[in-house]
PDB file of N, CA, C and O in Angstrom:
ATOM      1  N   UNK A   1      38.931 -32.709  17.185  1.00  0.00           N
ATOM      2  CA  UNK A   1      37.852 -33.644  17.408  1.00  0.00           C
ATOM      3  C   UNK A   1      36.519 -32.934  17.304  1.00  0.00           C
ATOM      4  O   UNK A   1      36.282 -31.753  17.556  1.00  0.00           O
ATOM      5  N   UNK A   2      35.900 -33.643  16.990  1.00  0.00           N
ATOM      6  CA  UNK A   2      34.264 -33.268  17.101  1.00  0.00           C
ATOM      7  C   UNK A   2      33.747 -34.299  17.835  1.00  0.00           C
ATOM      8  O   UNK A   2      34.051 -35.491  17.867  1.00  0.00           O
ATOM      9  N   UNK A   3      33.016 -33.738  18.352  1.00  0.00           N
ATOM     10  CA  UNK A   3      31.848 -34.678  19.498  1.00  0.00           C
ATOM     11  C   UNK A   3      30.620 -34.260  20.199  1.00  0.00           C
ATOM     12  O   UNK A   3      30.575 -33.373  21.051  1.00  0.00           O
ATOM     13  N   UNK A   4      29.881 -34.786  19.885  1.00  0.00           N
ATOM     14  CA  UNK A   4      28.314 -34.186  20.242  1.00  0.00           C
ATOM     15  C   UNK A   4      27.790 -33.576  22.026  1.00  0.00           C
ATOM     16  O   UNK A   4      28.177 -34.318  22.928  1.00  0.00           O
ATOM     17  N   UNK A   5      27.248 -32.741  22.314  1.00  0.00           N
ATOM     18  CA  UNK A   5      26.928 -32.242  23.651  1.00  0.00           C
ATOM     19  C   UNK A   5      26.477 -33.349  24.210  1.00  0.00           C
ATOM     20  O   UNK A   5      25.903 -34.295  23.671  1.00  0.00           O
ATOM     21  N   UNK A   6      26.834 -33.147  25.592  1.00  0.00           N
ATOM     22  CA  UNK A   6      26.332 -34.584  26.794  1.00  0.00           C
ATOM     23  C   UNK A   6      27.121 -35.907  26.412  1.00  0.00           C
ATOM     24  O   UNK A   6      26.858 -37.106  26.499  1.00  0.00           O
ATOM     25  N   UNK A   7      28.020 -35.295  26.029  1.00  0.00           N
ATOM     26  CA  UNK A   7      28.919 -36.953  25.480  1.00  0.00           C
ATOM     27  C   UNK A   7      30.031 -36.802  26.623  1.00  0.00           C
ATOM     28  O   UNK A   7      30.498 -35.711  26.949  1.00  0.00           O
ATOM     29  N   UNK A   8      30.384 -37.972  27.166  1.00  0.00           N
ATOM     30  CA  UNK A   8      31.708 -37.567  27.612  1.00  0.00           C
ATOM     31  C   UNK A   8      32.924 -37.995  26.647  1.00  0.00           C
ATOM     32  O   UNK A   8      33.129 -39.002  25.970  1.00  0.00           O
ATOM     33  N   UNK A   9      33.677 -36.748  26.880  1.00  0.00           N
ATOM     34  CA  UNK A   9      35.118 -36.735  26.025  1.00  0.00           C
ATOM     35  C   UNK A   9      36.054 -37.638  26.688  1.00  0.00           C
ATOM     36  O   UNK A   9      36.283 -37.603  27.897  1.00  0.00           O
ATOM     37  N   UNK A  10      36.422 -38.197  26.117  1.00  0.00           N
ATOM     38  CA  UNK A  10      37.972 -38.775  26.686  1.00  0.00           C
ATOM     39  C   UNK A  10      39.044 -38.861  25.439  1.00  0.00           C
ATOM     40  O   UNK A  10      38.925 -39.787  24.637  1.00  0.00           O
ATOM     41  N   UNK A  11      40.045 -37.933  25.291  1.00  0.00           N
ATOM     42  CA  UNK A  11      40.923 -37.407  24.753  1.00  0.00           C
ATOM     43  C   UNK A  11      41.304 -38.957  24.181  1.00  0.00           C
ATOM     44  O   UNK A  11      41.363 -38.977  22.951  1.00  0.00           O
ATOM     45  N   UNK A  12      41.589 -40.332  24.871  1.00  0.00           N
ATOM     46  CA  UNK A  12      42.300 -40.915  24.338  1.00  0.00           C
ATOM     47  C   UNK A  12      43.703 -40.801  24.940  1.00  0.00           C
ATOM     48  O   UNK A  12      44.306 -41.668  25.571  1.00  0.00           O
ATOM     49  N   UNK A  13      44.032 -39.794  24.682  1.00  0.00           N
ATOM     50  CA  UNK A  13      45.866 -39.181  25.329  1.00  0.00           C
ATOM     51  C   UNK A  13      45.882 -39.178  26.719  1.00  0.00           C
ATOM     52  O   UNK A  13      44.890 -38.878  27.382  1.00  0.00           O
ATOM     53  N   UNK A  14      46.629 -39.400  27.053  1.00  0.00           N
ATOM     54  CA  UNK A  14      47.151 -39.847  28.686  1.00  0.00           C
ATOM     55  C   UNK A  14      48.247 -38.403  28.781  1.00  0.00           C
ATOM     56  O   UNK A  14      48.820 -37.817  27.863  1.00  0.00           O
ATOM     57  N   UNK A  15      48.254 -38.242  29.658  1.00  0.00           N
ATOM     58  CA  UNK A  15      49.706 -37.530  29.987  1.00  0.00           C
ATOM     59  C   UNK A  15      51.069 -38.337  29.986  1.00  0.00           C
ATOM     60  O   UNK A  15      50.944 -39.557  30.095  1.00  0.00           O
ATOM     61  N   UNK A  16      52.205 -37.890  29.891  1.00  0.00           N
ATOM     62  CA  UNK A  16      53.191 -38.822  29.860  1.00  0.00           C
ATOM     63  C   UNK A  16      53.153 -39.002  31.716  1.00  0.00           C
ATOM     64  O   UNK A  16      52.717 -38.291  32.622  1.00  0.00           O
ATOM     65  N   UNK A  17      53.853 -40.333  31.657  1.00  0.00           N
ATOM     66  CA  UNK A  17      53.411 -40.816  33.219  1.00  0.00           C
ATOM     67  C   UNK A  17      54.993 -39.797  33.662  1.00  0.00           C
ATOM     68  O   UNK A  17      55.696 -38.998  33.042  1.00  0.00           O
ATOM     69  N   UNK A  18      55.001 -40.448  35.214  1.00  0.00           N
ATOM     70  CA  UNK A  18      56.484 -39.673  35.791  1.00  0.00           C
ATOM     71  C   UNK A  18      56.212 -38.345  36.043  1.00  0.00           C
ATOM     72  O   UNK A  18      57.206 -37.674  36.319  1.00  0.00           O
ATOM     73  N   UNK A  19      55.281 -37.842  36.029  1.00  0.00           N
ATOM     74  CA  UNK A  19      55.018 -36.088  36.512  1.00  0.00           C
ATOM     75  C   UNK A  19      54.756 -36.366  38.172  1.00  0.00           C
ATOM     76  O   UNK A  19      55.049 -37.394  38.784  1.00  0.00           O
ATOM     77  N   UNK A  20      54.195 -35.292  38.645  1.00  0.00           N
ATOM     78  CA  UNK A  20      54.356 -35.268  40.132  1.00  0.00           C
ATOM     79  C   UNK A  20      53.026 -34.173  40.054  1.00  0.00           C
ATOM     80  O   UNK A  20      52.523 -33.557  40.994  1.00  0.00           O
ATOM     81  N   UNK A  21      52.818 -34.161  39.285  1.00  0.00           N
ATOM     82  CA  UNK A  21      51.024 -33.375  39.077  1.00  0.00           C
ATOM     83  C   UNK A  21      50.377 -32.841  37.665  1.00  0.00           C
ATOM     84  O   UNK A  21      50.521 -31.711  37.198  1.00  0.00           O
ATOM     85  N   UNK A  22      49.690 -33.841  37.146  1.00  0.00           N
ATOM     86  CA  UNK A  22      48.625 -33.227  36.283  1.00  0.00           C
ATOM     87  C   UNK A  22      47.389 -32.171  36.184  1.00  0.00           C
ATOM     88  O   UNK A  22      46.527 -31.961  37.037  1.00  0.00           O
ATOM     89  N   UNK A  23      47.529 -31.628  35.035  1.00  0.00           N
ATOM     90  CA  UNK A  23      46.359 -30.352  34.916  1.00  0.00           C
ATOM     91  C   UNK A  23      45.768 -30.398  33.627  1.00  0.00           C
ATOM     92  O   UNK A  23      46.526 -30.610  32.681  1.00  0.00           O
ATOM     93  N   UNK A  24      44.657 -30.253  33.429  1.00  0.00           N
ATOM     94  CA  UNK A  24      43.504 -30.561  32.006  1.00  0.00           C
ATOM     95  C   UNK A  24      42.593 -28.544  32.281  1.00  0.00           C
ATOM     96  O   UNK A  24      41.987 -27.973  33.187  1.00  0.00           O
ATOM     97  N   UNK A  25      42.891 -28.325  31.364  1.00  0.00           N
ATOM     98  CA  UNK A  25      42.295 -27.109  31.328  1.00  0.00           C
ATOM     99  C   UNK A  25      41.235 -26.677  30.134  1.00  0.00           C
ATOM    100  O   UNK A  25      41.711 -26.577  29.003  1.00  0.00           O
ATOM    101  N   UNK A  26      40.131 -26.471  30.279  1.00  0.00           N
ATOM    102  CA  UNK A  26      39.309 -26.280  28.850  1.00  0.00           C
ATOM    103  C   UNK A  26      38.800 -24.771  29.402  1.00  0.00           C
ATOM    104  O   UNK A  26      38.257 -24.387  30.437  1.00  0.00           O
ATOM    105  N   UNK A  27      39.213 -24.187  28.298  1.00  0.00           N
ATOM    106  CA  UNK A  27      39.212 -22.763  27.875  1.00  0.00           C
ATOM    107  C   UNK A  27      39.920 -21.628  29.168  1.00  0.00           C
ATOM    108  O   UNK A  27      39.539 -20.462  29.276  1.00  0.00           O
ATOM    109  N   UNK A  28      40.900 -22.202  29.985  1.00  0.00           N
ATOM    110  CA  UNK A  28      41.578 -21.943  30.533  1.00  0.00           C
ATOM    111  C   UNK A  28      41.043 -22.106  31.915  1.00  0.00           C
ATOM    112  O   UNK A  28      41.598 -21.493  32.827  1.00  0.00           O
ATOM    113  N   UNK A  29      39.926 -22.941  32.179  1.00  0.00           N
ATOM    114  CA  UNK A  29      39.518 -23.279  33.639  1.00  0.00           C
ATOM    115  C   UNK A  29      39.796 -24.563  33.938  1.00  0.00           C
ATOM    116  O   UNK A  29      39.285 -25.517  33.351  1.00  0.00           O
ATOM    117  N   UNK A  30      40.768 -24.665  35.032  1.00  0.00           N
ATOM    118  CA  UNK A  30      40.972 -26.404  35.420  1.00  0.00           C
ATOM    119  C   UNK A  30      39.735 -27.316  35.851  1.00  0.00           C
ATOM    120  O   UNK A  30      38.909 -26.928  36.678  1.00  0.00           O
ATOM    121  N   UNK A  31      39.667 -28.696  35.155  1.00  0.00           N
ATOM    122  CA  UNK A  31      38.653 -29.336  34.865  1.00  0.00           C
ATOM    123  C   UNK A  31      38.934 -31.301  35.323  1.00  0.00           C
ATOM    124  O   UNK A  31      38.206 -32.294  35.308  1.00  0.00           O
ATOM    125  N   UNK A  32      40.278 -31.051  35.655  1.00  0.00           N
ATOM    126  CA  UNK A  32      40.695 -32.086  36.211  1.00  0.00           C
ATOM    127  C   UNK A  32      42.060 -32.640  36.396  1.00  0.00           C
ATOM    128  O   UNK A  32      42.835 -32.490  35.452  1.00  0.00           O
ATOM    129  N   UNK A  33      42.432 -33.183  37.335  1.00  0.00           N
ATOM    130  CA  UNK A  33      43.911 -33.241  37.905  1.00  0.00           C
ATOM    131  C   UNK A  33      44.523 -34.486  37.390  1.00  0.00           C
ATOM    132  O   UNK A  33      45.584 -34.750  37.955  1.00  0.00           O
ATOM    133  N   UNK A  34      44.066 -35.528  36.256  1.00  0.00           N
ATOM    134  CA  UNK A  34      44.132 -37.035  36.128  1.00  0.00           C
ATOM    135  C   UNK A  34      44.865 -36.960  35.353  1.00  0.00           C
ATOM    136  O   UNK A  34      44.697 -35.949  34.671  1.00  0.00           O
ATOM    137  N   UNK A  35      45.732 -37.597  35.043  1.00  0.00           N
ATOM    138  CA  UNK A  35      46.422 -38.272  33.458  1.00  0.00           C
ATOM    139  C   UNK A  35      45.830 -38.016  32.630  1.00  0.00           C
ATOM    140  O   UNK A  35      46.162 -37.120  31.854  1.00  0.00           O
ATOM    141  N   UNK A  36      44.532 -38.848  32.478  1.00  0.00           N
ATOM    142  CA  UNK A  36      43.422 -38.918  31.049  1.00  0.00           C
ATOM    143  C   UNK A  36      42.418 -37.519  31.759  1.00  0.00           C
ATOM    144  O   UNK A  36      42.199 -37.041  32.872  1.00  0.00           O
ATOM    145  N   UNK A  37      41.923 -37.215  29.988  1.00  0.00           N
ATOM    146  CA  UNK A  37      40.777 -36.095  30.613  1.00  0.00           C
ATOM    147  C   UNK A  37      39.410 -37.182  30.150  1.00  0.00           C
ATOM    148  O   UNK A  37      39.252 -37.994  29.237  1.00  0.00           O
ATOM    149  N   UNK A  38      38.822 -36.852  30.951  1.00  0.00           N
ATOM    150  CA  UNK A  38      36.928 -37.175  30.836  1.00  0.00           C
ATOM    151  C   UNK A  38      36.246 -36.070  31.106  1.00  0.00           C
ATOM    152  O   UNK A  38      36.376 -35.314  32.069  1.00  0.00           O
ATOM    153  N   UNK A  39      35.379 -36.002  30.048  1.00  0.00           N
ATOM    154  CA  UNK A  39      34.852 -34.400  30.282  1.00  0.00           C
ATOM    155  C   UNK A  39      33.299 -34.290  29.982  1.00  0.00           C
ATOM    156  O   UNK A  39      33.306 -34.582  28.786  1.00  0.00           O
ATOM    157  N   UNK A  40      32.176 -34.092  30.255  1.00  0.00           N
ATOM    158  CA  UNK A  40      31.157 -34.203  29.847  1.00  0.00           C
ATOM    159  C   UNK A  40      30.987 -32.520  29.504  1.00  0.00           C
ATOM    160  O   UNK A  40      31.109 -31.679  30.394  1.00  0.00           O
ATOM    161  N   UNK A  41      30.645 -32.117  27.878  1.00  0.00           N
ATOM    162  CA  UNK A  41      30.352 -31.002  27.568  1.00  0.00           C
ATOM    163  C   UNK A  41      29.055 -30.665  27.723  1.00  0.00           C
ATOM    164  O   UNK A  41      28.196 -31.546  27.689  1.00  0.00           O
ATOM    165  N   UNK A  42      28.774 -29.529  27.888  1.00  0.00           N
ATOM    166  CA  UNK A  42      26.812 -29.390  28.186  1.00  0.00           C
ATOM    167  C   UNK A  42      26.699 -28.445  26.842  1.00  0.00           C
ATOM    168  O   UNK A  42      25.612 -28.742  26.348  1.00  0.00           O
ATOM    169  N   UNK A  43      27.209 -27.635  26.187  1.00  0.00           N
ATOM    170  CA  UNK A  43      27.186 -26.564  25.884  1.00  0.00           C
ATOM    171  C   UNK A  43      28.063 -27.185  24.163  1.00  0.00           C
ATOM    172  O   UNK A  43      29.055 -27.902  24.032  1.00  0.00           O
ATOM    173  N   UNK A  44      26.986 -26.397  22.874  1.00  0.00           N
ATOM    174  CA  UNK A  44      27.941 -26.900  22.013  1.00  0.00           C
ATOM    175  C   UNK A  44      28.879 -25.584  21.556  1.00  0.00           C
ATOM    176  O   UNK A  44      28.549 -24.450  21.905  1.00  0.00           O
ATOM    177  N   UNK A  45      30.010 -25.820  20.791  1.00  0.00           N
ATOM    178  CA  UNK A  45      30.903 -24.956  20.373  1.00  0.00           C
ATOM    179  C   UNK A  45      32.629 -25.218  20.406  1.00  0.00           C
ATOM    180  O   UNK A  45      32.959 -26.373  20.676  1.00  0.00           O
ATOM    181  N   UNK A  46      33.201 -24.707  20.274  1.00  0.00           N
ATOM    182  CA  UNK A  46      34.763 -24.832  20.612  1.00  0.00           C
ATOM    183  C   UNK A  46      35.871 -24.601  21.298  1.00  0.00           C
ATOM    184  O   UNK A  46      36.434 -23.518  21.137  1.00  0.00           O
ATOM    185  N   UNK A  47      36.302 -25.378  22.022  1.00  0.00           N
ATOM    186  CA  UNK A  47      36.723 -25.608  23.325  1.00  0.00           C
ATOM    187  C   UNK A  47      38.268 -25.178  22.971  1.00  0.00           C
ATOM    188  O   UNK A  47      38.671 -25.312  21.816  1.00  0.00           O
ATOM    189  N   UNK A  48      39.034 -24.710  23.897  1.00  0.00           N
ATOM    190  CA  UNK A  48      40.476 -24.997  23.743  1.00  0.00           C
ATOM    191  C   UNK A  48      40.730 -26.055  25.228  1.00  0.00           C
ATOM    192  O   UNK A  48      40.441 -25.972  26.421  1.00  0.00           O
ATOM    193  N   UNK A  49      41.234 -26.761  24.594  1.00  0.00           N
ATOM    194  CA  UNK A  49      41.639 -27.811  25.737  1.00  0.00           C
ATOM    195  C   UNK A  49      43.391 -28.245  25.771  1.00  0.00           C
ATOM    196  O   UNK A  49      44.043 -28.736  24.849  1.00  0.00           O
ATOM    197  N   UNK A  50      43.848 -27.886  27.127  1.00  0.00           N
ATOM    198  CA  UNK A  50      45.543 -28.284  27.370  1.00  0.00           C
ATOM    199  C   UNK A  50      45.374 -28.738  28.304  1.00  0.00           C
ATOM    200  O   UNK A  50      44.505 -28.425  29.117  1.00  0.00           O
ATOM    201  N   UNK A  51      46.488 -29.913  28.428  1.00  0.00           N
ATOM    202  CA  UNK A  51      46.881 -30.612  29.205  1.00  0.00           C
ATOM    203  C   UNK A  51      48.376 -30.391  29.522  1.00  0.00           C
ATOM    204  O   UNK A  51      49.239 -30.079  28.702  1.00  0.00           O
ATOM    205  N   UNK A  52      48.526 -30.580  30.713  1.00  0.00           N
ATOM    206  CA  UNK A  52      50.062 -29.663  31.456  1.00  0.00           C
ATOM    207  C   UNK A  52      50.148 -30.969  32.320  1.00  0.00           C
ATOM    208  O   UNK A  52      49.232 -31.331  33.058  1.00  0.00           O
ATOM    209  N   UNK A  53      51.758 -31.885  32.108  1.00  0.00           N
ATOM    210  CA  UNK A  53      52.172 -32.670  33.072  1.00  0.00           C
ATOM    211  C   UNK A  53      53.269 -31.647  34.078  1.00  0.00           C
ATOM    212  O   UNK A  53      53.778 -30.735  33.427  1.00  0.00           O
ATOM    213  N   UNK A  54      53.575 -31.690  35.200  1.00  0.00           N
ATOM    214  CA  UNK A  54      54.586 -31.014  35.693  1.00  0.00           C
ATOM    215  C   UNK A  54      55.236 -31.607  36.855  1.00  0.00           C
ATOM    216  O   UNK A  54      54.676 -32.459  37.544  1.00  0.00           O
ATOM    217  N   UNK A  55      56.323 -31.200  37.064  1.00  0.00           N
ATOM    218  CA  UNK A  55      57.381 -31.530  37.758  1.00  0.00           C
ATOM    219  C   UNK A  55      57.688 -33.139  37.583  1.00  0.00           C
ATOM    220  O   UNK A  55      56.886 -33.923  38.090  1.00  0.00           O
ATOM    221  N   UNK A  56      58.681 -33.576  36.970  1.00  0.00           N
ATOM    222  CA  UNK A  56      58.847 -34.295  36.351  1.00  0.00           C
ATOM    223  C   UNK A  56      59.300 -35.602  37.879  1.00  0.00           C
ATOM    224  O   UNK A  56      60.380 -35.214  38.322  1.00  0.00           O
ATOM    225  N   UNK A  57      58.809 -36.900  38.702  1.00  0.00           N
ATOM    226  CA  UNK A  57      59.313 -37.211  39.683  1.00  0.00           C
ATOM    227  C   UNK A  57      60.723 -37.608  39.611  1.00  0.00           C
ATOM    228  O   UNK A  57      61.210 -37.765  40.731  1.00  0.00           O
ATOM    229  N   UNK A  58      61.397 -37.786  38.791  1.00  0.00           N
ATOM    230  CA  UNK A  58      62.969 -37.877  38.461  1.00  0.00           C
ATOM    231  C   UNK A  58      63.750 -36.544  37.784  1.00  0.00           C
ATOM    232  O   UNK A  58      63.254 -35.821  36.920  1.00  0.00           O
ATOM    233  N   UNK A  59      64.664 -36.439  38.191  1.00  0.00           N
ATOM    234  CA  UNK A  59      65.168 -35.176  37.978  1.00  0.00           C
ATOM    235  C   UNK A  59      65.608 -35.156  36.452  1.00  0.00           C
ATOM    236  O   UNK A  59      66.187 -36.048  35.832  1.00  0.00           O
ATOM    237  N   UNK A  60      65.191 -33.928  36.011  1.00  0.00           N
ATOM    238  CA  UNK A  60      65.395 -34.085  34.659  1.00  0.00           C
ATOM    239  C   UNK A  60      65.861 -32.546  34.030  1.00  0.00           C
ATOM    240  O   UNK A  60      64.908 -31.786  33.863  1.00  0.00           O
ATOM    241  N   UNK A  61      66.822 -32.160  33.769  1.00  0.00           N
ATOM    242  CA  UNK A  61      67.412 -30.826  33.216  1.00  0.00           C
ATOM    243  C   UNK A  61      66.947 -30.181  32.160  1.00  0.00           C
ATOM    244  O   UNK A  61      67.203 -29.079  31.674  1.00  0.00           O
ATOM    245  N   UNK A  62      66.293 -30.958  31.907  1.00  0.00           N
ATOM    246  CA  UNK A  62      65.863 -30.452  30.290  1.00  0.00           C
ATOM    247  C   UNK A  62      64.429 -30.063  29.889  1.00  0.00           C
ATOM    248  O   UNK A  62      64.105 -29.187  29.088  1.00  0.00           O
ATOM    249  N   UNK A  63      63.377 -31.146  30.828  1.00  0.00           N
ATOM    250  CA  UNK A  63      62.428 -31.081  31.129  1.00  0.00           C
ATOM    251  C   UNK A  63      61.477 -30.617  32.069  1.00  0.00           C
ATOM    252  O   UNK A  63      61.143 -31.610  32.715  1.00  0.00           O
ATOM    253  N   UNK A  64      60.772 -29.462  32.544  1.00  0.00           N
ATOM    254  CA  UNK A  64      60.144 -29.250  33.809  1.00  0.00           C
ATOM    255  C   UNK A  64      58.808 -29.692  33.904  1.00  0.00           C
ATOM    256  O   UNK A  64      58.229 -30.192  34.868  1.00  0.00           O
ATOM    257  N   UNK A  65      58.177 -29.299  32.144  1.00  0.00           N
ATOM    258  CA  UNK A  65      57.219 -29.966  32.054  1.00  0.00           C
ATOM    259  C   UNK A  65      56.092 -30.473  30.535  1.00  0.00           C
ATOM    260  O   UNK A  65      56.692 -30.460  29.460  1.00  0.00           O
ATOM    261  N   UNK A  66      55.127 -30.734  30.502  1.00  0.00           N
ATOM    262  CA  UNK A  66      55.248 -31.460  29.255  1.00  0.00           C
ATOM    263  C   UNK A  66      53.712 -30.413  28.770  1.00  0.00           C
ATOM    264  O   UNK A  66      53.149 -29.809  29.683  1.00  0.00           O
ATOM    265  N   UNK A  67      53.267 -30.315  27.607  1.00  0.00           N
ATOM    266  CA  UNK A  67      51.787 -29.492  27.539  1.00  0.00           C
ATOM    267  C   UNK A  67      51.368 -30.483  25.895  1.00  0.00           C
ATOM    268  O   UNK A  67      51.983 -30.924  24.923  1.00  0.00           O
ATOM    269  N   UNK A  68      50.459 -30.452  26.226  1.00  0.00           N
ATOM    270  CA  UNK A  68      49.384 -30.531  25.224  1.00  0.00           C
ATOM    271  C   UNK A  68      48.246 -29.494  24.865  1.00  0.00           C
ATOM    272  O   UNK A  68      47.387 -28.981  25.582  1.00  0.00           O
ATOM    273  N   UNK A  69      48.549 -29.340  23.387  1.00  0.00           N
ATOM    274  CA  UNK A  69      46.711 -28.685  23.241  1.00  0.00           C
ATOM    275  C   UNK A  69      46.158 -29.303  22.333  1.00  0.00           C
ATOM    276  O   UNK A  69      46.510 -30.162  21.524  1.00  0.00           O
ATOM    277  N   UNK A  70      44.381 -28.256  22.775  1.00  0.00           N
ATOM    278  CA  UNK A  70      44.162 -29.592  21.263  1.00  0.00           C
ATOM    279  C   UNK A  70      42.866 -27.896  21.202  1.00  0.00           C
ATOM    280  O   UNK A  70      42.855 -27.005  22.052  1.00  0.00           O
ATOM    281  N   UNK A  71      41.781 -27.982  19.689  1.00  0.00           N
ATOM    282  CA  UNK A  71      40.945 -27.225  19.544  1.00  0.00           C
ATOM    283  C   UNK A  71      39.796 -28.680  19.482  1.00  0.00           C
ATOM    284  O   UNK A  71      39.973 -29.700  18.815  1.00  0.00           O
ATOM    285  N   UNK A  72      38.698 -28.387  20.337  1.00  0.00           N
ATOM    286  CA  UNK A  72      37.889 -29.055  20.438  1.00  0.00           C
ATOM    287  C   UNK A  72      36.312 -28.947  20.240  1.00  0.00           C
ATOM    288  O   UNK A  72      35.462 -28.802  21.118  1.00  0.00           O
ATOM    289  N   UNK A  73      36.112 -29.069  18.651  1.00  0.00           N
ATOM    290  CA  UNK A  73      34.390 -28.576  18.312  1.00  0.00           C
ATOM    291  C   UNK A  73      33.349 -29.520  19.004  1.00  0.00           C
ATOM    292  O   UNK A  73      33.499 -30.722  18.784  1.00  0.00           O
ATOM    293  N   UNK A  74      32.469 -29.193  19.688  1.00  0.00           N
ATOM    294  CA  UNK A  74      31.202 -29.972  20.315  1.00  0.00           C
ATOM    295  C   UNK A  74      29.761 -29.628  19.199  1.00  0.00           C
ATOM    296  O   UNK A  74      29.657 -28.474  18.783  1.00  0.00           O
ATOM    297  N   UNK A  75      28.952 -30.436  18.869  1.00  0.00           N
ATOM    298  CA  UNK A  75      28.138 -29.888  18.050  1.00  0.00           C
ATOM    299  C   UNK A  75      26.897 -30.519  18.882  1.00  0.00           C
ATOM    300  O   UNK A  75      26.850 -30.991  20.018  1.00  0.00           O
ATOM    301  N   UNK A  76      26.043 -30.368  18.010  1.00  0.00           N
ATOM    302  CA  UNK A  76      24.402 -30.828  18.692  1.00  0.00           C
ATOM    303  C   UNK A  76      24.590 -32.173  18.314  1.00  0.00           C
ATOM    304  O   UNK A  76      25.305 -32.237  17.315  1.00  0.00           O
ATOM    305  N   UNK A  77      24.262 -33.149  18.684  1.00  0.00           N
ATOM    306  CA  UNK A  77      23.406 -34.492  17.981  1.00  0.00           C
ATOM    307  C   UNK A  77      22.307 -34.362  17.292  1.00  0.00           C
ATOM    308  O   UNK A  77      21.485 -33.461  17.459  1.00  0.00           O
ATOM    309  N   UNK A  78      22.237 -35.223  16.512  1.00  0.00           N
ATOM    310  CA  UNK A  78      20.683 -35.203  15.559  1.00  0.00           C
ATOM    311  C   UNK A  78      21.029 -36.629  15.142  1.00  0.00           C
ATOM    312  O   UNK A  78      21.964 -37.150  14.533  1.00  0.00           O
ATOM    313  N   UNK A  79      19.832 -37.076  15.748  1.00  0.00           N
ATOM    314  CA  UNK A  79      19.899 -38.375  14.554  1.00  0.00           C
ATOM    315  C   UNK A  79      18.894 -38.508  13.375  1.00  0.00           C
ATOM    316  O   UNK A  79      17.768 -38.070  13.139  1.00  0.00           O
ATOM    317  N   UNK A  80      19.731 -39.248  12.781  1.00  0.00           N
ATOM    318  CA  UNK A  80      19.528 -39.436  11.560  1.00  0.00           C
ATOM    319  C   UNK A  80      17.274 -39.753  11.394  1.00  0.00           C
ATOM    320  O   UNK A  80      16.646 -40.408  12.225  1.00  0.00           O
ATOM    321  N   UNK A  81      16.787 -39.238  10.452  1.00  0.00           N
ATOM    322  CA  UNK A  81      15.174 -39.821  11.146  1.00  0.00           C
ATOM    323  C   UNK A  81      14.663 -40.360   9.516  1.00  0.00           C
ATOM    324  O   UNK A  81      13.534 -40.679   9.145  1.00  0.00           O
ATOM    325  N   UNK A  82      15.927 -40.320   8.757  1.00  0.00           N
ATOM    326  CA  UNK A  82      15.130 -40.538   7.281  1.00  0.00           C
ATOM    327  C   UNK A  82      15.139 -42.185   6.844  1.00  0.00           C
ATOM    328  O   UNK A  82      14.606 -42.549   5.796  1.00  0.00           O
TER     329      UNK A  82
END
């Protein structure tokens, strides 16, 4: 994704539901505990952003827990003035 500074992000992506605790991490600092991430960037450049569902509330053998990543460019805004 690309998306301009002072915007808030919202991934769109949910975590899969049924976890027993969510984690949203951008550039490896936790940034919020929710399903969905909302994120207001201040700063432009490229983010690594994961999302970690864990402990699954039904027992599940196979699964402990679920991850997402994503690479996330922020750029300046400019509007258009021509």
């Amino acid at each position: 994704w690309t998306t301009p500074v002072d915007v808030e992000c919202n991934t769109g992506d949910a975590l899969p539901a049924g976890f027993q605790r969510y984690e949203w991490r951008i550039n490896g600092e936790i940034v919020s505990t929710d399903r969905v991430l909302r994120h207001t960037f201040q700063n432009p450049g490229i983010y690594q952003v994961d999302g970690y569902a864990i402990n699954p509330a039904a027992y599940s053998a196979s699964k402990t827990y679920d991850h997402q990543a994503y690479n996330l460019e922020v750029t300046e805004w400019r509007e258009d003035t021509q």
